[in-house]
């Protein structure tokens, strides 16, 4: 299919550039990145530590600004948004999970999940219902009143996933979501991502772990700020068997 016939991508980035100016020499973290993600895709961005993966994810989610280049979400240009507009749009349209969960430590599990819904304008009743549904789904029923510090890493990440999905965002961005979990927690997170994907969730997963990347539908290899490969993997039964193999990591 030529580009002209393709459906509008859910996410499109063109010519993204980002240089970090820290203590030492400037770091060209993202150099001329162009990519599209279609609705329903489960895409991974894989590459070694320092390749610029997190920077790219931050640009796509509006957490950092590109030096140049353009981003469209659902056909709408987002890189020109003000901070305030980004904050509102991100809440509704993009869910983000991080390696270290980033839960609000002073809020209960229930409140952590309900907060983004309330901020997005949901009624308390609706926020509660959605929170209950997600916590059940993520096997966290009974943990509503717990504080984040009382939970295991795997549980905290599941709360973070519930929080990211509570507003039913079109796009889920995940930055090394299993990076601080043991193999059991890793397997759990990957299974959950896969389950949400099977129900239609579009997911962009950033990971330095090539094995985890290989369980997604499409692997974008990232090196030194650039895309060096972009490979669609076919979802054949044998490949699916391979995935369960990958996910049956020993503890
Ligand atoms: P990855 O997620 O692939 O490990 P990052 O996007 O975190 O890569 O980082 C890419 C490069 O940019 C690294 O060299 C990192 O040290 C540098 N970098 C990232 N964020 C900043 C920052 N805020 N200030 C300065 N340098 C940064
Ligand atoms: Mg990173």
PDB file of C-alpha atoms and ligand atoms in Angstrom:
ATOM      1  CA  UNK A   1       0.000   0.000   0.000  1.00  0.00           C
ATOM      2  CA  UNK A   2       1.364   3.419  -0.867  1.00  0.00           C
ATOM      3  CA  UNK A   3       1.438   6.166   1.746  1.00  0.00           C
ATOM      4  CA  UNK A   4      -1.470   7.858   0.055  1.00  0.00           C
ATOM      5  CA  UNK A   5      -3.743   4.879   0.668  1.00  0.00           C
ATOM      6  CA  UNK A   6      -2.718   4.247   4.241  1.00  0.00           C
ATOM      7  CA  UNK A   7      -5.053   5.267   7.056  1.00  0.00           C
ATOM      8  CA  UNK A   8      -3.891   8.336   8.993  1.00  0.00           C
ATOM      9  CA  UNK A   9      -1.460   7.113  11.618  1.00  0.00           C
ATOM     10  CA  UNK A  10      -2.352   7.519  15.268  1.00  0.00           C
ATOM     11  CA  UNK A  11       1.099   8.969  15.820  1.00  0.00           C
ATOM     12  CA  UNK A  12       3.408  10.582  13.319  1.00  0.00           C
ATOM     13  CA  UNK A  13       6.777  12.241  13.881  1.00  0.00           C
ATOM     14  CA  UNK A  14       8.860  13.911  11.209  1.00  0.00           C
ATOM     15  CA  UNK A  15      12.457  15.026  11.441  1.00  0.00           C
ATOM     16  CA  UNK A  16      12.586  15.128  15.234  1.00  0.00           C
ATOM     17  CA  UNK A  17      15.793  16.509  16.694  1.00  0.00           C
ATOM     18  CA  UNK A  18      16.741  16.949  20.330  1.00  0.00           C
ATOM     19  CA  UNK A  19      20.093  17.945  21.794  1.00  0.00           C
ATOM     20  CA  UNK A  20      20.628  17.947  25.566  1.00  0.00           C
ATOM     21  CA  UNK A  21      22.792  20.696  26.976  1.00  0.00           C
ATOM     22  CA  UNK A  22      24.029  19.393  30.300  1.00  0.00           C
ATOM     23  CA  UNK A  23      27.295  19.767  32.164  1.00  0.00           C
ATOM     24  CA  UNK A  24      29.635  18.512  29.441  1.00  0.00           C
ATOM     25  CA  UNK A  25      29.479  18.555  25.668  1.00  0.00           C
ATOM     26  CA  UNK A  26      26.008  18.763  24.078  1.00  0.00           C
ATOM     27  CA  UNK A  27      24.418  15.333  23.560  1.00  0.00           C
ATOM     28  CA  UNK A  28      22.587  14.780  20.291  1.00  0.00           C
ATOM     29  CA  UNK A  29      20.053  12.366  21.773  1.00  0.00           C
ATOM     30  CA  UNK A  30      17.539  12.296  18.893  1.00  0.00           C
ATOM     31  CA  UNK A  31      18.721  12.987  15.358  1.00  0.00           C
ATOM     32  CA  UNK A  32      16.249  13.347  12.551  1.00  0.00           C
ATOM     33  CA  UNK A  33      13.719  10.718  13.576  1.00  0.00           C
ATOM     34  CA  UNK A  34      10.714  10.081  11.369  1.00  0.00           C
ATOM     35  CA  UNK A  35       8.188   7.409  12.247  1.00  0.00           C
ATOM     36  CA  UNK A  36       4.503   6.523  12.143  1.00  0.00           C
ATOM     37  CA  UNK A  37       2.492   4.302  14.423  1.00  0.00           C
ATOM     38  CA  UNK A  38      -0.847   2.974  13.210  1.00  0.00           C
ATOM     39  CA  UNK A  39      -3.855   2.444  15.450  1.00  0.00           C
ATOM     40  CA  UNK A  40      -3.732  -0.945  17.118  1.00  0.00           C
ATOM     41  CA  UNK A  41      -0.013  -1.485  16.692  1.00  0.00           C
ATOM     42  CA  UNK A  42       2.222  -2.781  19.476  1.00  0.00           C
ATOM     43  CA  UNK A  43       5.582  -1.246  18.614  1.00  0.00           C
ATOM     44  CA  UNK A  44       8.848  -1.413  20.500  1.00  0.00           C
ATOM     45  CA  UNK A  45      11.784   0.940  20.343  1.00  0.00           C
ATOM     46  CA  UNK A  46      14.806  -1.094  21.247  1.00  0.00           C
ATOM     47  CA  UNK A  47      18.436  -0.114  21.652  1.00  0.00           C
ATOM     48  CA  UNK A  48      21.271   0.130  24.142  1.00  0.00           C
ATOM     49  CA  UNK A  49      21.306   2.395  27.149  1.00  0.00           C
ATOM     50  CA  UNK A  50      22.065   5.966  26.109  1.00  0.00           C
ATOM     51  CA  UNK A  51      20.714   5.506  22.564  1.00  0.00           C
ATOM     52  CA  UNK A  52      18.116   8.232  23.107  1.00  0.00           C
ATOM     53  CA  UNK A  53      15.022   6.057  23.537  1.00  0.00           C
ATOM     54  CA  UNK A  54      13.664   7.843  26.595  1.00  0.00           C
ATOM     55  CA  UNK A  55      14.300  11.221  25.024  1.00  0.00           C
ATOM     56  CA  UNK A  56      12.316  10.138  21.966  1.00  0.00           C
ATOM     57  CA  UNK A  57       9.449   8.882  24.129  1.00  0.00           C
ATOM     58  CA  UNK A  58       9.464  12.149  26.073  1.00  0.00           C
ATOM     59  CA  UNK A  59       9.257  14.114  22.824  1.00  0.00           C
ATOM     60  CA  UNK A  60       6.377  11.993  21.548  1.00  0.00           C
ATOM     61  CA  UNK A  61       4.478  12.413  24.828  1.00  0.00           C
ATOM     62  CA  UNK A  62       5.124  16.138  25.069  1.00  0.00           C
ATOM     63  CA  UNK A  63       7.244  15.808  28.229  1.00  0.00           C
ATOM     64  CA  UNK A  64      10.159  17.423  26.393  1.00  0.00           C
ATOM     65  CA  UNK A  65      10.194  19.753  23.416  1.00  0.00           C
ATOM     66  CA  UNK A  66      11.954  18.901  20.179  1.00  0.00           C
ATOM     67  CA  UNK A  67      14.514  21.413  18.864  1.00  0.00           C
ATOM     68  CA  UNK A  68      12.957  20.859  15.475  1.00  0.00           C
ATOM     69  CA  UNK A  69      10.604  18.497  13.721  1.00  0.00           C
ATOM     70  CA  UNK A  70       6.875  17.891  13.945  1.00  0.00           C
ATOM     71  CA  UNK A  71       4.562  15.532  15.786  1.00  0.00           C
ATOM     72  CA  UNK A  72       0.947  14.648  15.017  1.00  0.00           C
ATOM     73  CA  UNK A  73      -1.406  12.747  17.262  1.00  0.00           C
ATOM     74  CA  UNK A  74      -4.509  11.500  15.512  1.00  0.00           C
ATOM     75  CA  UNK A  75      -3.784  13.868  12.642  1.00  0.00           C
ATOM     76  CA  UNK A  76      -3.475  16.883  14.932  1.00  0.00           C
ATOM     77  CA  UNK A  77      -0.203  18.759  15.248  1.00  0.00           C
ATOM     78  CA  UNK A  78       0.967  18.586  18.876  1.00  0.00           C
ATOM     79  CA  UNK A  79       4.509  19.980  18.890  1.00  0.00           C
ATOM     80  CA  UNK A  80       3.078  23.497  18.675  1.00  0.00           C
ATOM     81  CA  UNK A  81       0.900  23.005  21.788  1.00  0.00           C
ATOM     82  CA  UNK A  82       1.443  25.262  24.787  1.00  0.00           C
ATOM     83  CA  UNK A  83       2.444  23.507  28.027  1.00  0.00           C
ATOM     84  CA  UNK A  84      -1.093  23.946  29.350  1.00  0.00           C
ATOM     85  CA  UNK A  85      -2.653  22.494  26.224  1.00  0.00           C
ATOM     86  CA  UNK A  86      -0.218  19.578  26.286  1.00  0.00           C
ATOM     87  CA  UNK A  87      -1.089  18.857  29.918  1.00  0.00           C
ATOM     88  CA  UNK A  88      -4.795  18.650  29.100  1.00  0.00           C
ATOM     89  CA  UNK A  89      -4.353  16.665  25.890  1.00  0.00           C
ATOM     90  CA  UNK A  90      -1.849  14.251  27.391  1.00  0.00           C
ATOM     91  CA  UNK A  91      -4.218  13.470  30.236  1.00  0.00           C
ATOM     92  CA  UNK A  92      -6.950  12.488  27.807  1.00  0.00           C
ATOM     93  CA  UNK A  93      -5.070  10.951  24.940  1.00  0.00           C
ATOM     94  CA  UNK A  94      -1.777   9.515  26.152  1.00  0.00           C
ATOM     95  CA  UNK A  95      -1.060   7.143  29.023  1.00  0.00           C
ATOM     96  CA  UNK A  96       2.534   6.883  30.176  1.00  0.00           C
ATOM     97  CA  UNK A  97       4.247   4.326  32.390  1.00  0.00           C
ATOM     98  CA  UNK A  98       7.840   4.646  33.559  1.00  0.00           C
ATOM     99  CA  UNK A  99      10.493   2.344  34.924  1.00  0.00           C
ATOM    100  CA  UNK A 100      10.114   3.629  38.484  1.00  0.00           C
ATOM    101  CA  UNK A 101       6.288   3.801  38.513  1.00  0.00           C
ATOM    102  CA  UNK A 102       6.162   7.476  39.624  1.00  0.00           C
ATOM    103  CA  UNK A 103       3.090   6.971  41.797  1.00  0.00           C
ATOM    104  CA  UNK A 104       2.094   9.742  44.191  1.00  0.00           C
ATOM    105  CA  UNK A 105       3.516   8.358  47.448  1.00  0.00           C
ATOM    106  CA  UNK A 106       1.086  10.220  49.714  1.00  0.00           C
ATOM    107  CA  UNK A 107      -2.020   8.933  47.939  1.00  0.00           C
ATOM    108  CA  UNK A 108      -3.686   5.541  48.244  1.00  0.00           C
ATOM    109  CA  UNK A 109      -3.811   3.142  45.318  1.00  0.00           C
ATOM    110  CA  UNK A 110      -7.430   4.100  44.638  1.00  0.00           C
ATOM    111  CA  UNK A 111      -6.633   7.822  44.677  1.00  0.00           C
ATOM    112  CA  UNK A 112      -3.580   7.395  42.446  1.00  0.00           C
ATOM    113  CA  UNK A 113      -5.778   5.769  39.816  1.00  0.00           C
ATOM    114  CA  UNK A 114      -8.767   8.093  40.195  1.00  0.00           C
ATOM    115  CA  UNK A 115      -6.803  11.323  40.205  1.00  0.00           C
ATOM    116  CA  UNK A 116      -6.117  11.554  36.446  1.00  0.00           C
ATOM    117  CA  UNK A 117      -9.762  10.737  35.737  1.00  0.00           C
ATOM    118  CA  UNK A 118     -10.950  13.516  38.058  1.00  0.00           C
ATOM    119  CA  UNK A 119      -8.422  15.943  36.581  1.00  0.00           C
ATOM    120  CA  UNK A 120      -9.737  15.075  33.130  1.00  0.00           C
ATOM    121  CA  UNK A 121     -13.242  16.021  34.229  1.00  0.00           C
ATOM    122  CA  UNK A 122     -14.797  12.657  35.091  1.00  0.00           C
ATOM    123  CA  UNK A 123     -17.444  12.654  37.806  1.00  0.00           C
ATOM    124  CA  UNK A 124     -16.342  11.032  41.098  1.00  0.00           C
ATOM    125  CA  UNK A 125     -18.764   8.199  40.425  1.00  0.00           C
ATOM    126  CA  UNK A 126     -17.333   7.577  36.967  1.00  0.00           C
ATOM    127  CA  UNK A 127     -13.735   7.792  38.221  1.00  0.00           C
ATOM    128  CA  UNK A 128     -14.539   5.280  40.953  1.00  0.00           C
ATOM    129  CA  UNK A 129     -16.193   2.887  38.534  1.00  0.00           C
ATOM    130  CA  UNK A 130     -13.309   3.047  36.075  1.00  0.00           C
ATOM    131  CA  UNK A 131     -10.760   2.608  38.870  1.00  0.00           C
ATOM    132  CA  UNK A 132     -12.620  -0.410  40.221  1.00  0.00           C
ATOM    133  CA  UNK A 133     -12.824  -1.979  36.786  1.00  0.00           C
ATOM    134  CA  UNK A 134      -9.100  -1.514  36.125  1.00  0.00           C
ATOM    135  CA  UNK A 135      -7.924  -2.668  39.548  1.00  0.00           C
ATOM    136  CA  UNK A 136     -10.045  -5.820  39.182  1.00  0.00           C
ATOM    137  CA  UNK A 137      -8.632  -6.349  35.723  1.00  0.00           C
ATOM    138  CA  UNK A 138      -5.089  -5.953  37.033  1.00  0.00           C
ATOM    139  CA  UNK A 139      -5.635  -8.302  39.999  1.00  0.00           C
ATOM    140  CA  UNK A 140      -5.345  -5.455  42.501  1.00  0.00           C
ATOM    141  CA  UNK A 141      -8.790  -5.731  44.059  1.00  0.00           C
ATOM    142  CA  UNK A 142      -8.392  -5.392  47.829  1.00  0.00           C
ATOM    143  CA  UNK A 143      -5.379  -3.074  47.526  1.00  0.00           C
ATOM    144  CA  UNK A 144      -7.430   0.122  47.107  1.00  0.00           C
ATOM    145  CA  UNK A 145      -6.569   1.574  50.492  1.00  0.00           C
ATOM    146  CA  UNK A 146      -2.891   0.544  50.411  1.00  0.00           C
ATOM    147  CA  UNK A 147      -0.204   3.158  50.002  1.00  0.00           C
ATOM    148  CA  UNK A 148       2.290   2.657  47.142  1.00  0.00           C
ATOM    149  CA  UNK A 149       5.193   1.915  49.515  1.00  0.00           C
ATOM    150  CA  UNK A 150       3.256  -1.056  50.927  1.00  0.00           C
ATOM    151  CA  UNK A 151       3.147  -2.767  47.536  1.00  0.00           C
ATOM    152  CA  UNK A 152       5.680  -4.884  45.664  1.00  0.00           C
ATOM    153  CA  UNK A 153       7.339  -3.413  42.585  1.00  0.00           C
ATOM    154  CA  UNK A 154       5.139  -5.511  40.327  1.00  0.00           C
ATOM    155  CA  UNK A 155       2.016  -4.323  42.114  1.00  0.00           C
ATOM    156  CA  UNK A 156       3.132  -0.701  41.928  1.00  0.00           C
ATOM    157  CA  UNK A 157       3.675  -1.028  38.205  1.00  0.00           C
ATOM    158  CA  UNK A 158       0.193  -2.492  37.792  1.00  0.00           C
ATOM    159  CA  UNK A 159      -1.212   0.518  39.684  1.00  0.00           C
ATOM    160  CA  UNK A 160       0.793   2.762  37.345  1.00  0.00           C
ATOM    161  CA  UNK A 161      -0.694   0.905  34.388  1.00  0.00           C
ATOM    162  CA  UNK A 162      -4.208   1.407  35.786  1.00  0.00           C
ATOM    163  CA  UNK A 163      -3.476   5.098  36.247  1.00  0.00           C
ATOM    164  CA  UNK A 164      -2.155   5.383  32.693  1.00  0.00           C
ATOM    165  CA  UNK A 165      -5.228   3.685  31.239  1.00  0.00           C
ATOM    166  CA  UNK A 166      -7.971   5.228  33.389  1.00  0.00           C
ATOM    167  CA  UNK A 167      -8.869   7.855  30.773  1.00  0.00           C
ATOM    168  CA  UNK A 168      -8.831   5.263  27.983  1.00  0.00           C
ATOM    169  CA  UNK A 169      -6.060   6.999  26.043  1.00  0.00           C
ATOM    170  CA  UNK A 170      -5.588   6.188  22.380  1.00  0.00           C
ATOM    171  CA  UNK A 171      -1.867   5.750  22.920  1.00  0.00           C
ATOM    172  CA  UNK A 172       0.058   4.065  25.719  1.00  0.00           C
ATOM    173  CA  UNK A 173       3.744   4.964  26.039  1.00  0.00           C
ATOM    174  CA  UNK A 174       5.823   2.639  28.223  1.00  0.00           C
ATOM    175  CA  UNK A 175       9.439   3.461  29.071  1.00  0.00           C
ATOM    176  CA  UNK A 176      11.262   0.347  30.377  1.00  0.00           C
ATOM    177  CA  UNK A 177       8.110  -0.608  32.309  1.00  0.00           C
ATOM    178  CA  UNK A 178       9.721  -3.796  33.617  1.00  0.00           C
ATOM    179  CA  UNK A 179      13.179  -2.282  34.051  1.00  0.00           C
ATOM    180  CA  UNK A 180      13.093  -2.407  37.826  1.00  0.00           C
ATOM    181  CA  UNK A 181      11.141  -5.658  38.181  1.00  0.00           C
ATOM    182  CA  UNK A 182      12.277  -9.253  38.627  1.00  0.00           C
ATOM    183  CA  UNK A 183      11.523 -11.842  35.958  1.00  0.00           C
ATOM    184  CA  UNK A 184       8.107 -12.630  37.423  1.00  0.00           C
ATOM    185  CA  UNK A 185       7.152  -8.943  37.417  1.00  0.00           C
ATOM    186  CA  UNK A 186       8.557  -8.557  33.908  1.00  0.00           C
ATOM    187  CA  UNK A 187       6.480 -11.454  32.629  1.00  0.00           C
ATOM    188  CA  UNK A 188       3.396 -10.025  34.302  1.00  0.00           C
ATOM    189  CA  UNK A 189       3.835  -6.554  32.793  1.00  0.00           C
ATOM    190  CA  UNK A 190       4.478  -7.957  29.306  1.00  0.00           C
ATOM    191  CA  UNK A 191       1.424 -10.220  29.573  1.00  0.00           C
ATOM    192  CA  UNK A 192      -0.728  -7.276  30.612  1.00  0.00           C
ATOM    193  CA  UNK A 193       0.560  -5.064  27.791  1.00  0.00           C
ATOM    194  CA  UNK A 194      -0.121  -7.888  25.378  1.00  0.00           C
ATOM    195  CA  UNK A 195      -3.637  -8.345  26.740  1.00  0.00           C
ATOM    196  CA  UNK A 196      -4.469  -4.635  26.422  1.00  0.00           C
ATOM    197  CA  UNK A 197      -3.010  -4.672  22.931  1.00  0.00           C
ATOM    198  CA  UNK A 198      -5.204  -7.601  21.967  1.00  0.00           C
ATOM    199  CA  UNK A 199      -8.185  -5.487  22.995  1.00  0.00           C
ATOM    200  CA  UNK A 200      -7.104  -2.743  20.641  1.00  0.00           C
ATOM    201  CA  UNK A 201      -4.768  -0.577  22.717  1.00  0.00           C
ATOM    202  CA  UNK A 202      -2.009   1.061  20.676  1.00  0.00           C
ATOM    203  CA  UNK A 203       1.279   0.709  22.576  1.00  0.00           C
ATOM    204  CA  UNK A 204       4.760   2.113  22.113  1.00  0.00           C
ATOM    205  CA  UNK A 205       7.201   0.246  24.347  1.00  0.00           C
ATOM    206  CA  UNK A 206      10.740   1.456  24.934  1.00  0.00           C
ATOM    207  CA  UNK A 207      13.162  -1.210  26.115  1.00  0.00           C
ATOM    208  CA  UNK A 208      16.873  -1.986  26.056  1.00  0.00           C
ATOM    209  CA  UNK A 209      15.895  -5.668  26.234  1.00  0.00           C
ATOM    210  CA  UNK A 210      15.831  -7.111  22.711  1.00  0.00           C
ATOM    211  CA  UNK A 211      14.088 -10.237  23.932  1.00  0.00           C
ATOM    212  CA  UNK A 212      11.149  -8.246  25.256  1.00  0.00           C
ATOM    213  CA  UNK A 213      11.107  -6.115  22.113  1.00  0.00           C
ATOM    214  CA  UNK A 214      10.800  -9.278  20.044  1.00  0.00           C
ATOM    215  CA  UNK A 215       7.435 -10.016  21.651  1.00  0.00           C
ATOM    216  CA  UNK A 216       5.886  -6.930  20.015  1.00  0.00           C
ATOM    217  CA  UNK A 217       4.538  -6.671  16.464  1.00  0.00           C
ATOM    218  CA  UNK A 218       7.148  -4.282  15.200  1.00  0.00           C
ATOM    219  CA  UNK A 219      10.637  -3.536  16.423  1.00  0.00           C
ATOM    220  CA  UNK A 220      12.235  -0.163  15.764  1.00  0.00           C
ATOM    221  CA  UNK A 221      15.949  -0.441  16.468  1.00  0.00           C
ATOM    222  CA  UNK A 222      17.419   2.731  17.840  1.00  0.00           C
ATOM    223  CA  UNK A 223      21.095   3.555  18.012  1.00  0.00           C
ATOM    224  CA  UNK A 224      22.900   6.802  18.665  1.00  0.00           C
ATOM    225  CA  UNK A 225      19.756   8.899  18.246  1.00  0.00           C
ATOM    226  CA  UNK A 226      18.668   7.323  14.984  1.00  0.00           C
ATOM    227  CA  UNK A 227      16.366   4.604  13.722  1.00  0.00           C
ATOM    228  CA  UNK A 228      18.630   1.952  12.228  1.00  0.00           C
ATOM    229  CA  UNK A 229      15.992  -0.674  11.521  1.00  0.00           C
ATOM    230  CA  UNK A 230      12.198  -0.923  11.512  1.00  0.00           C
ATOM    231  CA  UNK A 231      10.944  -4.483  11.241  1.00  0.00           C
ATOM    232  CA  UNK A 232       7.372  -5.764  11.288  1.00  0.00           C
ATOM    233  CA  UNK A 233       7.242  -9.218  12.813  1.00  0.00           C
ATOM    234  CA  UNK A 234       4.574 -11.539  11.512  1.00  0.00           C
ATOM    235  CA  UNK A 235       2.120 -12.824  14.066  1.00  0.00           C
ATOM    236  CA  UNK A 236       2.292 -16.457  12.994  1.00  0.00           C
ATOM    237  CA  UNK A 237       1.371 -19.194  15.441  1.00  0.00           C
ATOM    238  CA  UNK A 238       4.991 -20.293  15.611  1.00  0.00           C
ATOM    239  CA  UNK A 239       6.035 -16.785  16.501  1.00  0.00           C
ATOM    240  CA  UNK A 240       3.337 -16.654  19.154  1.00  0.00           C
ATOM    241  CA  UNK A 241       4.757 -19.892  20.549  1.00  0.00           C
ATOM    242  CA  UNK A 242       8.110 -18.137  20.580  1.00  0.00           C
ATOM    243  CA  UNK A 243       6.577 -15.305  22.583  1.00  0.00           C
ATOM    244  CA  UNK A 244       5.258 -17.578  25.260  1.00  0.00           C
ATOM    245  CA  UNK A 245       8.726 -19.094  25.320  1.00  0.00           C
ATOM    246  CA  UNK A 246      10.227 -15.658  25.821  1.00  0.00           C
ATOM    247  CA  UNK A 247       7.745 -14.888  28.550  1.00  0.00           C
ATOM    248  CA  UNK A 248       8.337 -18.163  30.358  1.00  0.00           C
ATOM    249  CA  UNK A 249      11.560 -16.708  31.729  1.00  0.00           C
ATOM    250  CA  UNK A 250      12.725 -18.623  34.728  1.00  0.00           C
ATOM    251  CA  UNK A 251      12.717 -16.853  38.085  1.00  0.00           C
TER     252      UNK A 251
HETATM  253  P1  LIG B   1      18.110   5.812  26.652  1.00  0.00           P
HETATM  254  O1  LIG B   1      16.728   5.970  27.192  1.00  0.00           O
HETATM  255  O2  LIG B   1      18.164   5.118  25.337  1.00  0.00           O
HETATM  256  O3  LIG B   1      19.018   5.188  27.649  1.00  0.00           O
HETATM  257  P2  LIG B   1      18.280   8.707  26.937  1.00  0.00           P
HETATM  258  O4  LIG B   1      17.287   9.321  26.018  1.00  0.00           O
HETATM  259  O5  LIG B   1      17.938   8.626  28.366  1.00  0.00           O
HETATM  260  O6  LIG B   1      18.697   7.281  26.352  1.00  0.00           O
HETATM  261  O7  LIG B   1      19.647   9.500  26.826  1.00  0.00           O
HETATM  262  C1  LIG B   1      20.297   9.732  25.569  1.00  0.00           C
HETATM  263  C2  LIG B   1      21.545  10.567  25.817  1.00  0.00           C
HETATM  264  O8  LIG B   1      21.143  11.848  26.255  1.00  0.00           O
HETATM  265  C3  LIG B   1      22.435   9.994  26.907  1.00  0.00           C
HETATM  266  O9  LIG B   1      23.760  10.267  26.530  1.00  0.00           O
HETATM  267  C4  LIG B   1      22.039  10.774  28.133  1.00  0.00           C
HETATM  268  O10 LIG B   1      23.107  10.869  29.031  1.00  0.00           O
HETATM  269  C5  LIG B   1      21.693  12.125  27.529  1.00  0.00           C
HETATM  270  N1  LIG B   1      20.652  12.840  28.296  1.00  0.00           N
HETATM  271  C6  LIG B   1      19.391  12.408  28.521  1.00  0.00           C
HETATM  272  N2  LIG B   1      18.677  13.324  29.204  1.00  0.00           N
HETATM  273  C7  LIG B   1      19.521  14.351  29.442  1.00  0.00           C
HETATM  274  C8  LIG B   1      19.394  15.612  30.104  1.00  0.00           C
HETATM  275  N3  LIG B   1      18.242  15.989  30.659  1.00  0.00           N
HETATM  276  N4  LIG B   1      20.479  16.423  30.127  1.00  0.00           N
HETATM  277  C9  LIG B   1      21.638  16.058  29.563  1.00  0.00           C
HETATM  278  N5  LIG B   1      21.838  14.902  28.910  1.00  0.00           N
HETATM  279  C10 LIG B   1      20.795  14.049  28.852  1.00  0.00           C
HETATM  280 MG1  LIG B   2      15.828   5.289  28.910  1.00  0.00          MG
END
